[in-house]
Short mmCIF file of C-alpha atoms in Angstrom, two decimals:
data_model
loop_
_atom_site.label_atom_id
_atom_site.label_comp_id
_atom_site.label_asym_id
_atom_site.label_seq_id
_atom_site.Cartn_x
_atom_site.Cartn_y
_atom_site.Cartn_z
CA UNK A 27 -103.78 13.47 70.58
CA UNK A 28 -102.03 16.79 71.16
CA UNK A 29 -102.92 20.06 69.44
CA UNK A 30 -99.84 19.65 67.28
CA UNK A 31 -100.97 16.22 66.09
CA UNK A 32 -104.53 17.13 65.04
CA UNK A 33 -105.09 17.24 61.31
CA UNK A 34 -107.12 19.97 59.68
CA UNK A 35 -109.82 18.40 57.49
CA UNK A 36 -109.62 20.32 54.23
CA UNK A 37 -108.66 19.97 50.60
CA UNK A 38 -105.07 18.85 50.03
CA UNK A 39 -102.71 21.77 50.54
CA UNK A 40 -99.99 22.87 48.19
CA UNK A 41 -96.34 22.54 49.30
CA UNK A 42 -96.18 26.28 50.00
CA UNK A 43 -99.40 26.13 52.03
CA UNK A 44 -98.11 23.17 54.03
CA UNK A 45 -94.85 24.98 54.83
CA UNK A 46 -96.75 28.12 55.83
CA UNK A 47 -99.10 26.13 58.03
CA UNK A 48 -96.17 24.36 59.67
CA UNK A 49 -94.45 27.60 60.52
CA UNK A 50 -97.67 29.11 61.92
CA UNK A 51 -98.08 26.09 64.18
CA UNK A 52 -94.49 26.37 65.36
CA UNK A 53 -94.92 30.06 66.11
CA UNK A 54 -98.20 29.51 67.96
CA UNK A 55 -96.79 26.64 70.00
CA UNK A 56 -93.62 28.50 70.95
CA UNK A 57 -95.48 31.67 71.90
CA UNK A 58 -97.87 29.66 74.07
CA UNK A 59 -94.92 28.21 75.98
CA UNK A 60 -93.31 31.64 76.38
CA UNK A 61 -90.04 30.59 74.78
CA UNK A 62 -87.62 33.44 74.14
CA UNK A 63 -84.17 33.76 72.66
CA UNK A 64 -81.27 35.10 74.66
CA UNK A 65 -77.77 35.70 73.41
CA UNK A 66 -74.88 34.21 75.43
CA UNK A 67 -73.95 37.12 77.66
CA UNK A 68 -75.80 35.86 80.72
CA UNK A 69 -76.68 32.20 80.10
CA UNK A 70 -78.81 30.10 82.40
CA UNK A 71 -76.82 28.17 85.03
CA UNK A 72 -74.95 25.37 83.30
CA UNK A 73 -75.76 21.85 84.45
CA UNK A 74 -72.82 19.61 85.26
CA UNK A 75 -72.60 16.67 82.88
CA UNK A 76 -74.82 13.72 83.90
CA UNK A 77 -76.87 15.81 86.36
CA UNK A 78 -80.31 17.40 86.16
CA UNK A 79 -80.56 19.78 83.18
CA UNK A 80 -81.28 23.47 83.43
CA UNK A 81 -84.85 24.37 84.46
CA UNK A 82 -87.30 25.12 81.70
CA UNK A 83 -89.87 27.83 81.10
CA UNK A 84 -93.18 26.04 80.67
CA UNK A 85 -92.54 22.89 78.68
CA UNK A 86 -89.60 24.37 76.78
CA UNK A 87 -86.69 26.30 78.35
CA UNK A 88 -85.28 29.72 77.67
CA UNK A 89 -82.53 30.12 75.09
CA UNK A 90 -79.08 31.57 75.05
CA UNK A 91 -77.23 32.97 71.99
CA UNK A 92 -75.38 30.32 71.09
CA UNK A 93 -77.69 12.24 52.10
CA UNK A 94 -74.17 12.21 51.17
CA UNK A 95 -72.90 12.49 47.58
CA UNK A 96 -69.60 10.75 48.42
CA UNK A 97 -69.91 7.12 47.34
CA UNK A 98 -66.38 6.32 48.45
CA UNK A 99 -63.65 8.15 50.28
CA UNK A 100 -61.22 9.44 47.63
CA UNK A 101 -57.69 10.59 48.32
CA UNK A 102 -57.61 13.93 50.10
CA UNK A 103 -56.02 15.78 47.21
CA UNK A 104 -58.75 14.44 44.88
CA UNK A 105 -61.52 15.46 47.26
CA UNK A 106 -60.38 19.01 47.79
CA UNK A 107 -60.47 21.24 44.75
CA UNK A 108 -58.54 24.33 45.63
CA UNK A 109 -59.03 28.08 45.87
CA UNK A 110 -56.08 30.25 44.92
CA UNK A 111 -53.90 31.70 47.65
CA UNK A 112 -53.00 35.31 48.34
CA UNK A 113 -50.32 36.78 50.54
CA UNK A 114 -51.15 37.79 54.09
CA UNK A 115 -51.34 41.58 54.14
CA UNK A 116 -48.69 43.41 56.13
CA UNK A 117 -49.99 44.17 59.62
CA UNK A 118 -52.68 41.48 59.45
CA UNK A 119 -52.99 39.11 62.43
CA UNK A 120 -53.90 35.41 62.19
CA UNK A 121 -55.85 34.31 65.32
CA UNK A 122 -54.63 31.01 66.82
CA UNK A 123 -57.90 29.24 65.97
CA UNK A 124 -57.63 30.21 62.30
CA UNK A 125 -54.16 28.71 61.97
CA UNK A 126 -55.20 25.70 64.10
CA UNK A 127 -57.71 24.59 61.44
CA UNK A 128 -55.28 25.57 58.65
CA UNK A 129 -57.48 28.36 57.31
CA UNK A 130 -54.34 30.51 57.00
CA UNK A 131 -50.59 30.18 57.21
CA UNK A 132 -48.04 32.63 58.53
CA UNK A 133 -47.84 34.31 55.13
CA UNK A 134 -50.92 33.34 53.08
CA UNK A 135 -54.73 33.11 53.14
CA UNK A 136 -57.30 31.79 50.64
CA UNK A 137 -58.50 34.13 47.91
CA UNK A 138 -62.29 34.14 48.33
CA UNK A 139 -63.53 37.55 47.18
CA UNK A 140 -65.13 37.01 43.78
CA UNK A 141 -63.86 33.44 43.71
CA UNK A 142 -66.87 31.85 41.99
CA UNK A 143 -66.26 30.92 38.36
CA UNK A 144 -68.28 31.66 35.22
CA UNK A 145 -71.85 32.80 35.75
CA UNK A 146 -72.02 31.54 39.32
CA UNK A 147 -72.87 34.19 41.90
CA UNK A 148 -70.68 34.83 44.94
CA UNK A 149 -71.83 32.64 47.83
CA UNK A 150 -73.37 34.47 50.79
CA UNK A 151 -73.39 33.31 54.42
CA UNK A 152 -76.46 34.35 56.44
CA UNK A 153 -76.24 35.00 60.18
CA UNK A 154 -79.32 34.53 62.38
CA UNK A 155 -78.13 36.75 65.20
CA UNK A 156 -78.12 40.24 66.74
CA UNK A 157 -77.32 42.05 63.50
CA UNK A 158 -74.03 42.86 61.81
CA UNK A 159 -72.25 46.21 61.89
CA UNK A 160 -72.68 47.21 58.24
CA UNK A 161 -70.00 49.89 58.52
CA UNK A 162 -67.24 47.81 60.05
CA UNK A 163 -64.24 48.28 57.71
CA UNK A 164 -63.12 44.66 58.05
CA UNK A 165 -66.44 43.10 56.98
CA UNK A 166 -68.25 42.65 53.65
CA UNK A 167 -71.90 43.39 54.42
CA UNK A 168 -74.21 41.91 51.76
CA UNK A 169 -77.46 43.24 53.21
CA UNK A 170 -79.93 42.23 55.86
CA UNK A 171 -83.48 41.75 57.08
CA UNK A 172 -84.88 42.25 60.56
CA UNK A 173 -87.63 40.39 62.38
CA UNK A 174 -87.53 42.67 65.41
CA UNK A 175 -90.73 44.61 66.06
CA UNK A 176 -89.08 47.16 68.33
CA UNK A 177 -85.62 47.88 69.76
CA UNK A 178 -84.69 46.92 73.29
CA UNK A 179 -86.28 49.18 75.89
CA UNK A 180 -83.39 48.49 78.25
CA UNK A 181 -80.67 49.57 75.83
CA UNK A 182 -81.04 53.22 74.72
CA UNK A 183 -79.73 53.65 71.20
CA UNK A 184 -80.70 50.17 70.06
CA UNK A 185 -82.20 49.74 66.58
CA UNK A 186 -84.16 47.18 64.57
CA UNK A 187 -81.87 47.89 61.59
CA UNK A 188 -80.12 44.61 60.59
CA UNK A 189 -76.99 46.64 59.80
CA UNK A 190 -76.78 47.85 63.40
CA UNK A 191 -75.47 45.47 66.06
CA UNK A 192 -75.86 47.14 69.43
CA UNK A 193 -75.35 43.84 71.24
CA UNK A 194 -72.17 42.92 69.36
CA UNK A 195 -72.58 39.15 69.09
CA UNK A 196 -73.46 38.96 65.39
CA UNK A 197 -70.57 41.20 64.35
CA UNK A 198 -68.12 39.00 66.25
CA UNK A 199 -69.50 35.92 64.49
CA UNK A 200 -69.26 37.69 61.11
CA UNK A 201 -65.57 38.45 61.58
CA UNK A 202 -64.73 34.83 62.36
CA UNK A 203 -66.31 33.88 59.05
CA UNK A 204 -64.96 36.58 56.79
CA UNK A 205 -62.83 39.35 58.29
CA UNK A 206 -60.88 40.86 55.41
CA UNK A 207 -57.20 40.45 54.64
CA UNK A 208 -56.90 44.22 54.86
CA UNK A 209 -53.74 44.70 56.88
CA UNK A 210 -55.57 46.41 59.72
CA UNK A 211 -56.81 43.71 62.09
CA UNK A 212 -57.49 39.98 62.18
CA UNK A 213 -58.23 37.67 59.28
CA UNK A 214 -61.28 35.37 59.10
CA UNK A 215 -61.63 31.81 57.84
CA UNK A 216 -62.76 33.05 54.40
CA UNK A 217 -61.33 36.58 54.08
CA UNK A 218 -63.80 38.96 52.46
CA UNK A 219 -66.69 36.48 52.59
CA UNK A 220 -70.00 38.41 52.21
CA UNK A 221 -72.39 38.04 55.16
CA UNK A 222 -76.13 38.68 55.25
CA UNK A 223 -77.67 39.79 58.55
CA UNK A 224 -80.89 38.09 59.68
CA UNK A 225 -81.62 40.05 62.83
CA UNK A 226 -83.66 38.28 65.51
CA UNK A 227 -81.93 39.48 68.71
CA UNK A 228 -82.19 43.01 70.08
CA UNK A 229 -79.54 45.10 71.81
CA UNK A 230 -79.93 43.19 75.07
CA UNK A 231 -79.65 39.80 73.36
CA UNK A 232 -83.38 39.03 73.50
CA UNK A 233 -85.51 37.62 70.71
CA UNK A 234 -88.16 35.04 69.79
CA UNK A 235 -87.41 31.53 68.55
CA UNK A 236 -90.31 31.86 66.12
CA UNK A 237 -88.45 34.75 64.48
CA UNK A 238 -85.27 32.68 64.20
CA UNK A 239 -87.19 29.89 62.47
CA UNK A 240 -88.88 32.38 60.17
CA UNK A 241 -85.46 33.81 59.30
CA UNK A 242 -84.13 30.35 58.37
CA UNK A 243 -87.16 29.69 56.22
CA UNK A 244 -86.77 33.06 54.49
CA UNK A 245 -83.07 32.52 53.80
CA UNK A 246 -83.64 29.04 52.36
CA UNK A 247 -86.53 30.22 50.21
CA UNK A 248 -86.96 32.34 47.11
CA UNK A 249 -85.83 35.53 48.83
CA UNK A 250 -82.61 33.95 50.08
CA UNK A 251 -81.84 32.48 46.68
CA UNK A 252 -81.74 36.01 45.26
CA UNK A 253 -78.67 36.58 47.46
CA UNK A 254 -77.25 33.09 46.78
CA UNK A 255 -77.39 32.19 50.46
CA UNK A 256 -75.90 28.70 50.71
CA UNK A 257 -74.85 28.69 54.37
CA UNK A 258 -76.76 29.79 57.49
CA UNK A 259 -75.09 30.17 60.88
CA UNK A 260 -77.13 30.08 64.11
CA UNK A 261 -75.09 30.61 67.26
CA UNK A 262 -78.04 29.80 69.53
CA UNK A 263 -79.02 26.77 71.60
CA UNK A 264 -82.32 25.90 73.33
CA UNK A 265 -82.67 23.17 75.94
CA UNK A 266 -85.65 20.85 75.36
CA UNK A 267 -86.43 18.62 78.30
CA UNK A 268 -86.77 15.00 77.14
CA UNK A 269 -89.29 14.54 79.97
CA UNK A 270 -91.71 17.20 78.74
CA UNK A 271 -94.99 16.02 77.24
CA UNK A 272 -94.45 17.81 73.95
CA UNK A 273 -90.69 17.30 73.49
CA UNK A 274 -91.16 14.93 70.56
CA UNK A 275 -93.62 17.25 68.81
CA UNK A 276 -91.40 20.27 69.42
CA UNK A 277 -88.34 18.56 67.96
CA UNK A 278 -90.25 17.17 65.00
CA UNK A 279 -91.78 20.47 63.97
CA UNK A 280 -88.76 22.67 64.66
CA UNK A 281 -86.40 20.25 62.90
CA UNK A 282 -88.65 20.16 59.84
CA UNK A 283 -87.71 23.78 59.14
CA UNK A 284 -84.04 22.82 59.01
CA UNK A 285 -84.72 19.74 56.89
CA UNK A 286 -86.42 21.96 54.32
CA UNK A 287 -83.43 24.28 54.32
CA UNK A 288 -81.05 21.38 53.65
CA UNK A 289 -83.30 20.07 50.89
CA UNK A 290 -83.12 23.54 49.32
CA UNK A 291 -79.32 23.31 49.15
CA UNK A 292 -78.54 25.36 52.25
CA UNK A 293 -76.13 24.07 54.89
CA UNK A 294 -77.32 25.12 58.36
CA UNK A 295 -74.58 25.28 60.99
CA UNK A 296 -75.36 25.77 64.66
CA UNK A 297 -73.63 26.04 68.01
CA UNK A 298 -73.79 22.92 70.20
CA UNK A 299 -74.42 24.97 73.37
CA UNK A 300 -72.38 25.99 76.41
CA UNK A 301 -73.79 23.77 79.18
CA UNK A 302 -71.39 20.81 79.49
CA UNK A 303 -74.36 18.67 78.50
CA UNK A 304 -75.42 16.40 75.65
CA UNK A 305 -76.07 18.50 72.56
CA UNK A 306 -78.96 16.14 71.74
CA UNK A 307 -80.98 17.94 74.44
CA UNK A 308 -80.78 21.25 72.55
CA UNK A 309 -82.20 22.69 69.35
CA UNK A 310 -81.20 23.38 66.67
CA UNK A 311 -78.16 21.16 67.48
CA UNK A 312 -80.33 18.05 67.97
CA UNK A 313 -81.93 18.35 64.53
CA UNK A 314 -80.77 15.72 62.01
CA UNK A 315 -80.38 18.19 59.13
CA UNK A 316 -77.94 20.62 60.76
CA UNK A 317 -74.20 20.61 61.42
CA UNK A 318 -73.71 20.91 65.19
CA UNK A 319 -70.38 22.37 66.30
CA UNK A 320 -68.65 21.78 69.63
CA UNK A 321 -65.81 23.96 70.92
CA UNK A 322 -62.09 23.20 71.18
CA UNK A 323 -59.33 25.19 72.86
CA UNK A 324 -56.54 25.62 70.27
CA UNK A 325 -53.91 26.10 72.97
CA UNK A 326 -54.58 22.78 74.71
CA UNK A 327 -56.02 20.86 71.73
CA UNK A 328 -58.74 19.64 74.08
CA UNK A 329 -62.46 20.22 74.32
CA UNK A 330 -63.37 23.61 75.77
CA UNK A 331 -64.64 22.96 79.32
CA UNK A 332 -67.94 24.77 78.74
CA UNK A 333 -68.88 22.98 75.52
CA UNK A 334 -71.82 20.66 75.02
CA UNK A 335 -70.80 17.34 73.50
CA UNK A 336 -72.08 14.30 71.63
CA UNK A 337 -72.52 11.28 73.96
CA UNK A 338 -70.55 8.13 73.20
CA UNK A 339 -73.78 6.18 72.68
CA UNK A 340 -75.06 8.62 70.03
CA UNK A 341 -76.28 7.13 66.74
CA UNK A 342 -73.88 7.03 63.79
CA UNK A 343 -76.06 9.54 61.94
CA UNK A 344 -75.40 12.13 64.66
CA UNK A 345 -71.67 11.39 64.68
CA UNK A 346 -71.65 12.12 60.95
CA UNK A 347 -72.97 15.66 61.42
CA UNK A 348 -71.08 16.88 64.51
CA UNK A 349 -67.77 18.71 64.17
CA UNK A 350 -65.43 20.56 66.50
CA UNK A 351 -63.89 23.99 65.93
CA UNK A 352 -61.99 26.63 67.92
CA UNK A 353 -64.20 28.21 70.58
CA UNK A 354 -61.91 29.42 73.38
CA UNK A 355 -60.39 32.90 73.36
CA UNK A 356 -61.48 33.81 69.83
CA UNK A 357 -60.49 37.28 68.65
CA UNK A 358 -62.82 38.85 66.08
CA UNK A 359 -64.58 42.01 64.99
CA UNK A 360 -66.39 44.25 67.46
CA UNK A 361 -69.43 46.34 66.62
CA UNK A 362 -68.46 50.01 66.70
CA UNK A 363 -72.10 50.86 67.47
CA UNK A 364 -71.86 49.53 70.99
CA UNK A 365 -70.62 51.91 73.68
CA UNK A 366 -66.98 50.92 74.40
CA UNK A 367 -67.25 51.98 78.03
CA UNK A 368 -69.67 49.11 78.64
CA UNK A 369 -67.20 46.41 77.64
CA UNK A 370 -65.46 46.24 80.99
CA UNK A 371 -68.77 45.28 82.64
CA UNK A 372 -69.46 42.38 80.31
CA UNK A 373 -67.18 39.74 81.81
CA UNK A 374 -69.70 37.00 82.57
CA UNK A 375 -69.73 35.30 85.95
CA UNK A 376 -70.35 31.91 84.34
CA UNK A 377 -67.12 29.90 83.95
CA UNK A 378 -68.17 28.45 80.60
CA UNK A 379 -68.62 31.71 78.71
CA UNK A 380 -66.97 35.07 79.05
CA UNK A 381 -66.43 38.33 77.25
CA UNK A 382 -62.87 39.39 78.01
CA UNK A 383 -62.52 42.74 79.68
CA UNK A 384 -61.13 45.32 77.28
CA UNK A 385 -59.27 48.57 77.75
CA UNK A 386 -59.41 50.80 74.71
CA UNK A 387 -56.51 53.05 73.82
CA UNK A 388 -56.11 55.27 70.81
CA UNK A 389 -54.13 52.71 68.86
CA UNK A 390 -55.11 49.25 70.00
CA UNK A 391 -57.33 47.00 72.10
CA UNK A 392 -55.52 45.53 75.10
CA UNK A 393 -56.89 42.48 76.85
CA UNK A 394 -57.04 42.22 80.61
CA UNK A 395 -53.88 40.92 82.27
CA UNK A 396 -54.93 37.28 82.51
CA UNK A 397 -56.05 37.02 78.88
CA UNK A 398 -54.12 35.49 76.02
CA UNK A 399 -53.34 38.12 73.40
CA UNK A 400 -52.39 38.12 69.74
CA UNK A 401 -48.73 38.85 68.98
CA UNK A 402 -49.41 42.51 68.25
CA UNK A 403 -51.89 45.19 69.22
CA UNK A 404 -55.01 45.46 67.11
CA UNK A 405 -56.86 48.63 66.17
CA UNK A 406 -60.08 49.40 68.03
CA UNK A 407 -62.96 47.35 66.66
CA UNK A 408 -61.85 43.86 67.75
CA UNK A 409 -62.40 41.79 70.89
CA UNK A 410 -62.12 38.28 72.32
CA UNK A 411 -65.04 35.96 73.17
CA UNK A 412 -65.41 32.28 74.03
CA UNK A 413 -68.26 29.85 73.40
CA UNK A 414 -69.70 27.41 70.90
CA UNK A 415 -71.12 30.59 69.33
CA UNK A 416 -67.54 31.23 68.23
CA UNK A 417 -66.90 27.63 67.12
CA UNK A 418 -69.87 27.46 64.78
CA UNK A 419 -68.84 30.33 62.44
CA UNK A 420 -65.44 28.68 61.87
CA UNK A 421 -67.32 25.83 60.17
CA UNK A 422 -69.58 28.30 58.34
CA UNK A 423 -66.50 29.94 56.86
CA UNK A 424 -65.07 26.57 55.86
CA UNK A 425 -68.37 25.68 54.18
CA UNK A 426 -68.21 28.88 52.13
CA UNK A 427 -64.68 28.09 50.93
CA UNK A 428 -65.70 24.51 50.13
CA UNK A 429 -68.55 25.75 47.92
CA UNK A 430 -66.44 28.39 46.22
CA UNK A 431 -63.62 25.93 45.55
CA UNK A 432 -66.05 23.55 43.83
CA UNK A 433 -65.38 20.73 46.30
CA UNK A 434 -68.93 21.24 47.62
CA UNK A 435 -71.35 21.43 44.71
CA UNK A 436 -73.64 24.49 45.01
CA UNK A 437 -76.61 22.42 43.80
CA UNK A 438 -76.16 19.67 46.42
CA UNK A 439 -78.23 19.50 49.59
CA UNK A 440 -76.99 21.03 52.80
CA UNK A 441 -76.17 17.63 54.27
CA UNK A 442 -74.30 16.60 51.11
CA UNK A 443 -72.12 19.67 51.55
CA UNK A 444 -71.52 18.71 55.18
CA UNK A 445 -70.49 15.21 54.08
CA UNK A 446 -67.64 16.73 52.06
CA UNK A 447 -66.45 18.72 55.09
CA UNK A 448 -66.63 15.62 57.30
CA UNK A 449 -64.77 13.44 54.78
CA UNK A 450 -61.96 15.97 54.52
CA UNK A 451 -61.69 16.27 58.32
CA UNK A 452 -61.60 12.50 58.80
CA UNK A 453 -58.92 12.01 56.18
CA UNK A 454 -56.84 14.82 57.63
CA UNK A 455 -57.06 13.13 61.02
CA UNK A 456 -55.96 9.81 59.51
CA UNK A 457 -52.97 11.40 57.81
CA UNK A 458 -51.80 13.37 60.82
CA UNK A 459 -53.01 11.97 64.10
CA UNK A 460 -51.98 14.91 66.31
CA UNK A 461 -54.29 17.11 64.23
CA UNK A 462 -57.68 17.66 65.83
CA UNK A 463 -59.67 16.43 68.81
CA UNK A 464 -61.36 13.06 69.20
CA UNK A 465 -62.58 13.20 72.77
CA UNK A 466 -61.97 10.76 75.61
CA UNK A 467 -63.33 7.27 74.84
CA UNK A 468 -63.33 6.44 78.55
CA UNK A 469 -65.81 9.17 79.46
CA UNK A 470 -69.47 9.89 78.81
CA UNK A 471 -68.28 12.58 76.41
CA UNK A 472 -66.34 10.08 74.33
CA UNK A 473 -67.93 10.31 70.89
CA UNK A 474 -65.44 11.44 68.28
CA UNK A 475 -65.89 15.04 67.21
CA UNK A 476 -63.57 15.61 64.29
CA UNK A 477 -61.89 18.97 64.08
CA UNK A 478 -63.08 20.94 61.07
CA UNK A 479 -60.39 21.31 58.40
CA UNK A 480 -60.24 24.47 56.29
CA UNK A 481 -57.67 23.62 53.63
CA UNK A 482 -59.91 24.02 50.57
CA UNK A 483 -57.25 26.35 49.20
CA UNK A 484 -53.74 26.11 47.78
CA UNK A 485 -51.88 27.14 50.91
#
């Protein structure tokens, strides 16, 4: 019997005591194995599909930053209660991925700011990430909490403040979810959607998995309910070797945290990972109570070459919780706290993830010559990234609009909310076959991964 399987002989514990004990065991186990979080700037070498996975640290590898209430499938128009529309502000740009999932049209976007009816509080999306730039003019910052004990020693100027994003990853994710329809940049999936920063990564993209789990537990608990957090986005992925002695225990205990979040009514959405590998080898994506998101290239309507995937032999339960969303060449908000002169050095050598080289001028951000660009120049404060880290927040934004439209009941479990998103995506695919990506049935990557559909609004 392993340490994780031993039972403590004591009086029966309360639910709160059991949850606290579980988290302490997770933290102790992870710290003993030396597991750390890393954001996706310099990921571990990506294994080629069907080859030996990336090497682990101890028994668990290093990380990189990355139930249904529908008894029958109603007609699409009956399933999707609608948010009102508003005109696209003059000068606002619609990124290709946003239009690809029908989150915006050429002249309109959903009205989401203050969209909840009656006494219901505005839904908040929490980001377990590197922080969010609280002063970015295109974002609605709802607050934050930090689990960092000290700033990065390698990045002078870094801060533990959740409203400071020296690394830049969390701010980019936030813009995909809710960049405002302000007429000064790009628009997000749910324009003006409030985001809450749960900071677990420092300015160099380093952090502890135990902190990420603690952040999820906090957001799904009493403290998170005070902010009406109904959606949590984690753009992180950790490889767990199926051959390790404690893989089963690790998955069971880690996934329990996410099951509790779903039971509390919170939909947890996570990146599938950027290793061209089965997402079932990675947490949180392997956990049954999360929505795992793979990446699609809007220009080719095919899977992004770097993306993890769901194997064709995967159980039906996993197929019901995996979605695809735009993850290649995604333009979004840039943290103004990071030194712009460093951007040109951030183009990653790995082919499956890159930060496009930027040249800043007084009036706009220009991408390097080989990059795809939006139709017009954008003001400083925006940049382009690729990865499943960028795919996941597209679904988080859709989830927020689904809740605010009433199509996803706020009181339902996280997985019940996901079932509504999946049903809408499947019906959209059936109505218009060219819409979305279903994979290649002839390959090992053949399991269908329905493209997320954002039309919970009258557009």
